[in-house]
Coordinates of C-alpha atoms and ligand atoms in Angstrom, one line a residue:
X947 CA 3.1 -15.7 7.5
X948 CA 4.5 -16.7 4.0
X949 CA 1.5 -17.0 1.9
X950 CA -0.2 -14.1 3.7
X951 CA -0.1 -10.6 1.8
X952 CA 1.8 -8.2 3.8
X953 CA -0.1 -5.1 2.7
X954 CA -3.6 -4.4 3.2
X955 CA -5.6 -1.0 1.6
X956 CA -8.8 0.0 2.6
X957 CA -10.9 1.7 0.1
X958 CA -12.5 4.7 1.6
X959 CA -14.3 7.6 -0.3
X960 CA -17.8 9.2 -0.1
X961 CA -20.8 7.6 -1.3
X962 CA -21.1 6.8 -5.2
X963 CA -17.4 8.0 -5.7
X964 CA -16.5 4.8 -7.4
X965 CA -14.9 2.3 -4.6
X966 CA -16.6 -0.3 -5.7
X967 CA -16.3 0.0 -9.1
X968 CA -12.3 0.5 -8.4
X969 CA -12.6 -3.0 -6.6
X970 CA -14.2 -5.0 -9.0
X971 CA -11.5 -3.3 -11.5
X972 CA -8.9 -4.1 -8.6
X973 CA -10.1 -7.7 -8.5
X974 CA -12.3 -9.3 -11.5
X975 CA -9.2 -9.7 -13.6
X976 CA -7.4 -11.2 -10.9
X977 CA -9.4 -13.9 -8.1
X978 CA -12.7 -13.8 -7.0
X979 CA -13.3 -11.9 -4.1
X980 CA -14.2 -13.0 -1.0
X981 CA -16.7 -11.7 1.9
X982 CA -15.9 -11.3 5.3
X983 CA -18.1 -9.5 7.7
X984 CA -18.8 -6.4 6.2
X985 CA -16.1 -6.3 3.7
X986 CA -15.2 -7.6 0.5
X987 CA -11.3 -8.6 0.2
X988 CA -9.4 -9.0 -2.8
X989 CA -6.2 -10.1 -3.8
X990 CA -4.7 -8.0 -6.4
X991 CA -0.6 -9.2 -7.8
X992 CA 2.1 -6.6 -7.6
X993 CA 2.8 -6.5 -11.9
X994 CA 6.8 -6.8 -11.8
X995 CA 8.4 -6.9 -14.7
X996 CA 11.4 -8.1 -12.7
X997 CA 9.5 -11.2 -11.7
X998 CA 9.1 -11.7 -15.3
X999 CA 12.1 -12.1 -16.6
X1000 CA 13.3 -14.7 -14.3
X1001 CA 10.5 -16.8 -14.5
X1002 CA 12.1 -16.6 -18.7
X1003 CA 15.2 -17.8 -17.4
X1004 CA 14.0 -20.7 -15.2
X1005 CA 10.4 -21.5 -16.9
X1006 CA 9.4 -22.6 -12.9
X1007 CA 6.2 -24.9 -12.7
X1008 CA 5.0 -21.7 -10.4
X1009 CA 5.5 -18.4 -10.6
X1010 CA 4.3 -16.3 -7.6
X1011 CA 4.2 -12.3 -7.7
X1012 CA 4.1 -10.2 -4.7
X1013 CA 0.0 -9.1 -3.5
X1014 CA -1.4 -6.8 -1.9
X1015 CA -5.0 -6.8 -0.1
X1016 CA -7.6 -4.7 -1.1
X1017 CA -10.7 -3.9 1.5
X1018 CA -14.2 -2.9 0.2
X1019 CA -17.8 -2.1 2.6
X1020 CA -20.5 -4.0 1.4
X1021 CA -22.9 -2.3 1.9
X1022 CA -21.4 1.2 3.5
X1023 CA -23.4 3.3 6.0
X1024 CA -20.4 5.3 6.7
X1025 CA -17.4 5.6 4.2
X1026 CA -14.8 7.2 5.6
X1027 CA -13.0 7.7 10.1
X1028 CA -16.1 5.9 10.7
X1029 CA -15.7 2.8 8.7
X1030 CA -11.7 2.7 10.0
X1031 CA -12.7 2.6 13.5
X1032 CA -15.6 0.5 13.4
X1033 CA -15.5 -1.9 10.7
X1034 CA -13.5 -5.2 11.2
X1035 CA -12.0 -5.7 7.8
X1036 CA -10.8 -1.8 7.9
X1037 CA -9.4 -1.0 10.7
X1038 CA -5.9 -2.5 10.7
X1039 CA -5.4 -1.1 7.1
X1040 CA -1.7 -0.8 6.5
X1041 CA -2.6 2.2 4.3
X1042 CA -5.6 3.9 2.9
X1043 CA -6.9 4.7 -0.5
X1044 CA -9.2 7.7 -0.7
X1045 CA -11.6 6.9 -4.0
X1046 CA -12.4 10.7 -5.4
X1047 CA -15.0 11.4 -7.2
X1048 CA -14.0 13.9 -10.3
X1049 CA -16.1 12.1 -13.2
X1050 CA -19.9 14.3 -13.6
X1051 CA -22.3 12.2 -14.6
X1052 CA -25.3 13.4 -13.5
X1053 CA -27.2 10.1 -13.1
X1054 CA -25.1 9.4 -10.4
X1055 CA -26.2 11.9 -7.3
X1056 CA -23.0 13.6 -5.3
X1057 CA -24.4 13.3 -1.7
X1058 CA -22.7 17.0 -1.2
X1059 CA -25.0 17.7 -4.7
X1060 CA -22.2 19.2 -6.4
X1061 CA -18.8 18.1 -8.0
X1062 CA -15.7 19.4 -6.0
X1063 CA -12.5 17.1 -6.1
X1064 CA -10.9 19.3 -3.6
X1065 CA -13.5 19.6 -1.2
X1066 CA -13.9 16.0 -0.8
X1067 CA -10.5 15.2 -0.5
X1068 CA -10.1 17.7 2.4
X1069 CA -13.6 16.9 4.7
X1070 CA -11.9 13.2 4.0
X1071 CA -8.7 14.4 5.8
X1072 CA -10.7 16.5 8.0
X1073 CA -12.6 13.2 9.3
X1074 CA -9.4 11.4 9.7
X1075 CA -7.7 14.2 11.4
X1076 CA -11.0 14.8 14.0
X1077 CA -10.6 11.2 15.1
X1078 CA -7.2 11.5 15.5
X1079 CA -7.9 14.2 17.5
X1080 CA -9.9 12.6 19.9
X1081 CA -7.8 9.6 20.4
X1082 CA -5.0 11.5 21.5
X1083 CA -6.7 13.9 24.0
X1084 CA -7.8 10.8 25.2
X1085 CA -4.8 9.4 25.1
X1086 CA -3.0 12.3 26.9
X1087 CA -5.1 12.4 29.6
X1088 CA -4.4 8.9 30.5
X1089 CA -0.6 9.5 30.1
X1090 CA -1.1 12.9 32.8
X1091 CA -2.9 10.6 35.0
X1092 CA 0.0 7.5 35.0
X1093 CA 2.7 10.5 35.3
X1094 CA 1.2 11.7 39.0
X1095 CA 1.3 8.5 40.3
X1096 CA 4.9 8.1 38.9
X1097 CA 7.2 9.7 36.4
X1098 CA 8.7 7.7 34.0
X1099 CA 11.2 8.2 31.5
X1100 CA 9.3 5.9 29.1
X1101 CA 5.8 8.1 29.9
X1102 CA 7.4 11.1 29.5
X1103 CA 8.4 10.4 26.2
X1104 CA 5.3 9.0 25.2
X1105 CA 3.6 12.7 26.2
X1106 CA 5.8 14.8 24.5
X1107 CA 5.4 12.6 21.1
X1108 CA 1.1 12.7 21.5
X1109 CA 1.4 16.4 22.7
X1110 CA 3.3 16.8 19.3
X1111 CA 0.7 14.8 17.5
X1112 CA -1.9 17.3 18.9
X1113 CA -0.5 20.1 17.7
X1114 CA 0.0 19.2 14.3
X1115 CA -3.7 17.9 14.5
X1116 CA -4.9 21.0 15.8
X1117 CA -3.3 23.2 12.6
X1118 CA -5.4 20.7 10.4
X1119 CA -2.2 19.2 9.4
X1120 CA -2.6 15.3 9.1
X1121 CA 0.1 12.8 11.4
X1122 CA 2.1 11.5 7.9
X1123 CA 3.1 14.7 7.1
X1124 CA 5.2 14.6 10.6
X1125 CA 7.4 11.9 8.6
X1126 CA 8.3 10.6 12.0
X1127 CA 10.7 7.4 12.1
X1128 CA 12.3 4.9 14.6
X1129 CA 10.7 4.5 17.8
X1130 CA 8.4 7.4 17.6
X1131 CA 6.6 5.4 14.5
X1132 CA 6.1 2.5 16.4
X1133 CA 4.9 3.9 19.2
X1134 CA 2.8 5.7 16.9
X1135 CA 1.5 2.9 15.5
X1136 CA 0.3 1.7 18.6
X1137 CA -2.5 4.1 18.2
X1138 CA -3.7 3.1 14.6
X1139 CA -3.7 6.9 14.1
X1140 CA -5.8 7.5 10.7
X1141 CA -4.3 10.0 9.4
X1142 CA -0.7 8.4 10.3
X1143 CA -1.5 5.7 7.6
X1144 CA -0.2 6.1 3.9
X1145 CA -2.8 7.7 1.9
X1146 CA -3.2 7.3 -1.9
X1147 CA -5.6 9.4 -3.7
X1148 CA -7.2 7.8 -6.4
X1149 CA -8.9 10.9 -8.8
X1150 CA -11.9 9.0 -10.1
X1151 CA -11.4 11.1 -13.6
X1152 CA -14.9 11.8 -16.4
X1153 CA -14.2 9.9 -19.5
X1154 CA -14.3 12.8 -21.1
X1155 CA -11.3 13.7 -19.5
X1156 CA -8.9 11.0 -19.9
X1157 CA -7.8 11.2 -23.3
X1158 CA -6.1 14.7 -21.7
X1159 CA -5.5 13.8 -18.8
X1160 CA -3.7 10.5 -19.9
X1161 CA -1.6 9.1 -16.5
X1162 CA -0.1 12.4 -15.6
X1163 CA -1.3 12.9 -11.9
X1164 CA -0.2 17.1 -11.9
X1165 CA -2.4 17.6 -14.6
X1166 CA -5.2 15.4 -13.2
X1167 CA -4.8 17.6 -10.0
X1168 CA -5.1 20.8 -12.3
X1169 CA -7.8 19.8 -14.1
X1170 CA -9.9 18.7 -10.6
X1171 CA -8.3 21.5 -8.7
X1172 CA -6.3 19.0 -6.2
X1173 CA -3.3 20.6 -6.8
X1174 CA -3.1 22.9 -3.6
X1175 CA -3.7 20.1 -1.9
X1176 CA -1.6 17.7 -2.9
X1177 CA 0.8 19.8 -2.3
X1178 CA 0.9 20.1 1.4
X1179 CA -0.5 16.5 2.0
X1180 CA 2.1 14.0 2.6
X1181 CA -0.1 11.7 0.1
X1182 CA 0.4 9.9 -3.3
X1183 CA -2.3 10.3 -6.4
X1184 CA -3.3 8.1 -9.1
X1185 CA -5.8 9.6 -11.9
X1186 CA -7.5 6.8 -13.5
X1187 CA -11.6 6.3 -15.1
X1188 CA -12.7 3.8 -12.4
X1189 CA -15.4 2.7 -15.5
X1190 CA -13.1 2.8 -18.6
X1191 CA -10.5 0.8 -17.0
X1192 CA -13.1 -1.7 -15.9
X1193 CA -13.9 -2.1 -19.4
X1194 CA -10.8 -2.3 -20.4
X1195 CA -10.0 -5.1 -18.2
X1196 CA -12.8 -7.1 -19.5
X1197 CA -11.5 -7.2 -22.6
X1198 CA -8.4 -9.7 -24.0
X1199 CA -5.0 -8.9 -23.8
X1200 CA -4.1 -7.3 -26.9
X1201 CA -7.2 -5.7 -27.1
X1202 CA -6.9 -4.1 -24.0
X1203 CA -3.5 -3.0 -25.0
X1204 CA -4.6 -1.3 -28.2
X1205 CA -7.4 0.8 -25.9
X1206 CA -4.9 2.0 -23.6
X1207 CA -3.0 2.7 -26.5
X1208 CA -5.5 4.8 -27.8
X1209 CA -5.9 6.5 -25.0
X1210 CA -2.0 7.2 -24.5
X1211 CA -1.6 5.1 -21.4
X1212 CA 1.5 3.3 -21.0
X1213 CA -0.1 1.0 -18.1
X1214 CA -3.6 0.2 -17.2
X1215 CA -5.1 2.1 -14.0
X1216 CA -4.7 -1.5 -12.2
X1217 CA -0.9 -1.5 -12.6
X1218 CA -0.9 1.8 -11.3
X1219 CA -3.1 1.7 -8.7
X1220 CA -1.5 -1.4 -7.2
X1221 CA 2.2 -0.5 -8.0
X1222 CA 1.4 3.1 -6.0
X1223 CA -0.1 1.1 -3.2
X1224 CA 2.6 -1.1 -2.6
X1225 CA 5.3 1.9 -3.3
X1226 CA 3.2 3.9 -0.6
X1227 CA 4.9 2.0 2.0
X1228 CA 8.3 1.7 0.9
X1229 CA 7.7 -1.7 0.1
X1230 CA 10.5 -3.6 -1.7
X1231 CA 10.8 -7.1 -3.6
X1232 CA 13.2 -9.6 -3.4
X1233 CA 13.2 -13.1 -5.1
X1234 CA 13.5 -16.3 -5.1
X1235 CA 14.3 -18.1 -7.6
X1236 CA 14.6 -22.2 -9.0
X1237 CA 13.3 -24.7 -11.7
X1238 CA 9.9 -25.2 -9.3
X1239 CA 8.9 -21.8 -8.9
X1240 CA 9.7 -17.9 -9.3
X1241 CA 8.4 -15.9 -6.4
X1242 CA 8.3 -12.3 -5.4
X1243 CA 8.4 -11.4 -1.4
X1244 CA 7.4 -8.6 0.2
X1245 CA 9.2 -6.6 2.8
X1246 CA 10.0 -3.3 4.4
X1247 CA 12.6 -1.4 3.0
X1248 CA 15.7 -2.2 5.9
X1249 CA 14.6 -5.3 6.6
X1250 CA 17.8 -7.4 7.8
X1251 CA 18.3 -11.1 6.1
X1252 CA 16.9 -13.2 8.5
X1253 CA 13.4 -11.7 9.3
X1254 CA 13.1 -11.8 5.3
X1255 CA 13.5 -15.5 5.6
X1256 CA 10.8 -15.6 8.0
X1257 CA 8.4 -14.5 5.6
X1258 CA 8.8 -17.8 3.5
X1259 CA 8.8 -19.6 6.5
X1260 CA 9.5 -19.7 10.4
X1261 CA 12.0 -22.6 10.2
X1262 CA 14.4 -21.1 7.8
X1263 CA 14.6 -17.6 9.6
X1264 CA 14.9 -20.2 13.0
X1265 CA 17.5 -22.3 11.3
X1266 CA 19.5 -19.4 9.6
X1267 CA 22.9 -20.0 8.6
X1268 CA 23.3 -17.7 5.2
X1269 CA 21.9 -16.1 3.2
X1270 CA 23.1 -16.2 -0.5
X1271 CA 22.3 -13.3 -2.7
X1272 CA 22.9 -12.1 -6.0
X1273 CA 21.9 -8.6 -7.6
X1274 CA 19.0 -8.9 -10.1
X1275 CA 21.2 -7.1 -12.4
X1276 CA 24.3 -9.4 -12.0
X1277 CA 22.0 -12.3 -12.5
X1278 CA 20.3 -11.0 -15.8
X1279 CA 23.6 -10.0 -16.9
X1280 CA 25.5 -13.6 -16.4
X1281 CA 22.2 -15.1 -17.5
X1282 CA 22.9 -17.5 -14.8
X1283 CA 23.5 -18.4 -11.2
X1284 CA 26.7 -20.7 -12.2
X1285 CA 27.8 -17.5 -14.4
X1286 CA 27.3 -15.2 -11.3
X1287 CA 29.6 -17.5 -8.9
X1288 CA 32.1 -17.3 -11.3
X1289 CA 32.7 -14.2 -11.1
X1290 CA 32.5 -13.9 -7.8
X1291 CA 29.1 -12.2 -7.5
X1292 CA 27.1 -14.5 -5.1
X1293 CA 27.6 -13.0 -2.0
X1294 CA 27.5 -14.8 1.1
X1295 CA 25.6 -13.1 3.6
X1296 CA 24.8 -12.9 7.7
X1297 CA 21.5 -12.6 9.5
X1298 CA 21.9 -8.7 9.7
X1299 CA 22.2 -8.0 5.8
X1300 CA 19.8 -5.4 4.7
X1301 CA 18.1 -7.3 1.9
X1302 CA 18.5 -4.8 -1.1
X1303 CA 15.3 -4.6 -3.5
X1304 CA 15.8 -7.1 -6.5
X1305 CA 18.2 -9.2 -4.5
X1306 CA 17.7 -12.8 -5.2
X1307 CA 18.2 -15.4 -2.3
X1308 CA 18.8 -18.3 -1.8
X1309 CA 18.7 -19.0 2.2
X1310 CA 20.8 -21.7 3.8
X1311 CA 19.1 -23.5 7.1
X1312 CA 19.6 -26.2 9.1
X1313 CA 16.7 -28.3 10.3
Ligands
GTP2472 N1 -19.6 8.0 -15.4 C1 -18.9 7.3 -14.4 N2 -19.6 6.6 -13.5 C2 -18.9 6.0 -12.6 C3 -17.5 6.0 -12.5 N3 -17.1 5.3 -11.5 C4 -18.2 4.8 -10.9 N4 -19.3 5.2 -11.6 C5 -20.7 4.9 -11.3 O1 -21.1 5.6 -10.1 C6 -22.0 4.7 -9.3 C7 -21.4 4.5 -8.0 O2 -20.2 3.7 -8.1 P1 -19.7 2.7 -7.0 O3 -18.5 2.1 -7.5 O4 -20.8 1.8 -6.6 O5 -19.4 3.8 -5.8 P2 -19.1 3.5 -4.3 O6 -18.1 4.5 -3.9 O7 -18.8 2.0 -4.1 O8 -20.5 3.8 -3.6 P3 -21.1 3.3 -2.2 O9 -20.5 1.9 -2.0 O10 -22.5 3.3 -2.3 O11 -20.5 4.3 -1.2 C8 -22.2 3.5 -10.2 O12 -23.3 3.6 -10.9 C9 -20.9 3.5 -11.1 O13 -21.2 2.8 -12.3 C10 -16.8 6.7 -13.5 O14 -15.6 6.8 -13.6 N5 -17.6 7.4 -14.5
MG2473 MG1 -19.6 0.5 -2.8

């Protein structure tokens, strides 16, 4: 794994909403994309402030953030279930991120021919929630027909979680508002339900609007009329000018800074966009940290010492004896590791430690 980004977001949306011009801005600052099949991917780095300050203290030869993978269709016949089902670059998509269009420009054509935040956003989740649909009936039938030739506990269990699926399905409500956990989820997953996935909302805003709109999502939702429903949704929203911020991140640093001053943003639409995303799956950070290189790793929140060590690589989480770990805020604190063991605050730690977010480790292995 290691070097491989953990999340991956497919950009969905109906035609001319702005996905691709999200991507570019997702991408152009950062690497060049990359085609595959029908998709372009880019890498986009998790901004981390966190990650910054240590590579201060250490001034590494490398310093390596945290990524996250970002999906666009080249050239897109179908934009939305469709895509997730059929295209190969979409449709193991750790999470989804629904472009909406809310700018006006009328050289641009709506394919609906009007401008209707709310109405896009909900024949999205209709789409997701018909395939859904469909795969469970499906599904269930298949489970009736194993059950008469046998019961099983296992089966059993299995139907009563799709027959609950259904239902929620059938009342329009999508399968991440069901908030299941533990062995119901990965079960779940099994499925590659759509609407299971995480779903960010990204309001494409009219640059007339930002200036008022600024970064504040609940009045971006006012102002498109999303707030009804993303209020019953299960799903996170960014407001952002897909085609200001791509200007924006064309230009130099400090320039850039003083136009997103001006505009009263605190953080460019890329931060947020990518922060959300990786926040979307309760995602957390921890470090590592030495004179060669600073790096930022991705996990799932609960995720117990040595399967974190895994992700840098198979030997260490094989060859596991300890994990030492210090609190990003001790560390900062002592303003070093020798300060930190002084006082007692590197902590030795077992396989089954639940790797905290910020903890920096340093993993001991044997070969
Ligand atoms: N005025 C305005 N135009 C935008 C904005 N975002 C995108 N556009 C324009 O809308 C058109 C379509 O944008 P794309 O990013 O190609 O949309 P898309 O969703 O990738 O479209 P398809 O891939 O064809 O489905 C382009 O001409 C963009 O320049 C925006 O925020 N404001
Ligand atoms: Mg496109």
């Amino acid at each position: 794994m290691g070097s491989d980004p953990m999340l991956r977001a497919a950009l969905i949306g109906f035609p001319s909403s702005g996905k691709t011009t999200l991507f570019q801005l997702m991408t152009s600052a950062r690497d060049a994309p990359r085609g595959k099949g029908d998709v372009n991917i880019g890498i986009s780095k998790v901004p981390d402030d966190r990650l910054d300050v240590l590579t201060g203290m250490y001034n590494p030869r490398k310093r390596v953030p945290a990524t996250v993978e970002f999906t666009d269709l080249i050239a897109p016949s179908r934009t939305g279930a469709q895509a997730l089902v059929d295209v190969a670059g979409y449709k193991n998509a750790d999470a989804l991120v629904h472009v909406v269009r809310a700018f006006r420009d009328p050289a641009v054509p709506h394919p609906s021919g009007s401008i209707d935040p709310a109405r896009d956003a909900q024949a999205m989740e209709d789409e997701l929630i018909l395939a859904d649909l469909g795969v469970a009936e499906r599904r269930l039938e298949r489970i009736e027909k194993d059950l008469k030739k046998g019961k099983s506990a296992e089966l059993e269990k299995e139907r009563d979680l799709v027959q609950r699926c259904r239902e929620a399905l059938e009342q329009g409500q999508p399968l991440r508002a069901l908030e299941l956990t533990g062995n119901d989820l990965k079960l779940l997953r099994g499925f590659q339900f759509l609407s299971a996935k995480p779903l960010l909302l990204v309001i494409n805003l009219d640059e007339a609007d930002v200036a008022e709109v600024g970064a504040d999502v609940r009045k971006a939702a006012a102002k498109t009329g999303l707030a009804g429903f993303l209020a019953h949704a299960a799903t996170r929203a960014v407001a952002l000018c897909a085609k200001i911020e791509l200007e924006i991140a064309q230009l130099e640093a400090a320039d850039a800074q003083a136009f997103l001053a001006d505009l009263g943003l605190a953080e460019s639409g890329l931060d947020r966009v990518i922060r959300a995303s990786y926040d979307l799956l309760g995602y957390i950070s921890f470090f590592t940290v030495g004179e060669d290189e600073c790096r930022a790793w991705s996990i799932a929140r609960g995720t117990p010492a040595q399967l974190a060590a895994g992700e840098i690589h198979s030997d260490i989480a094989r060859g596991f004896i300890r994990a030492e770990v210090v609190a990003y805020d001790a560390l900062v604190t002592r303003g070093s590791m020798h300060a930190c063991k002084e006082h007692g605050e590197v902590r030795l730690e077992g396989k089954e430690h639940i790797v905290q977010d910020g903890d920096i480790i340093n993993f001991r292995f044997a070969t």
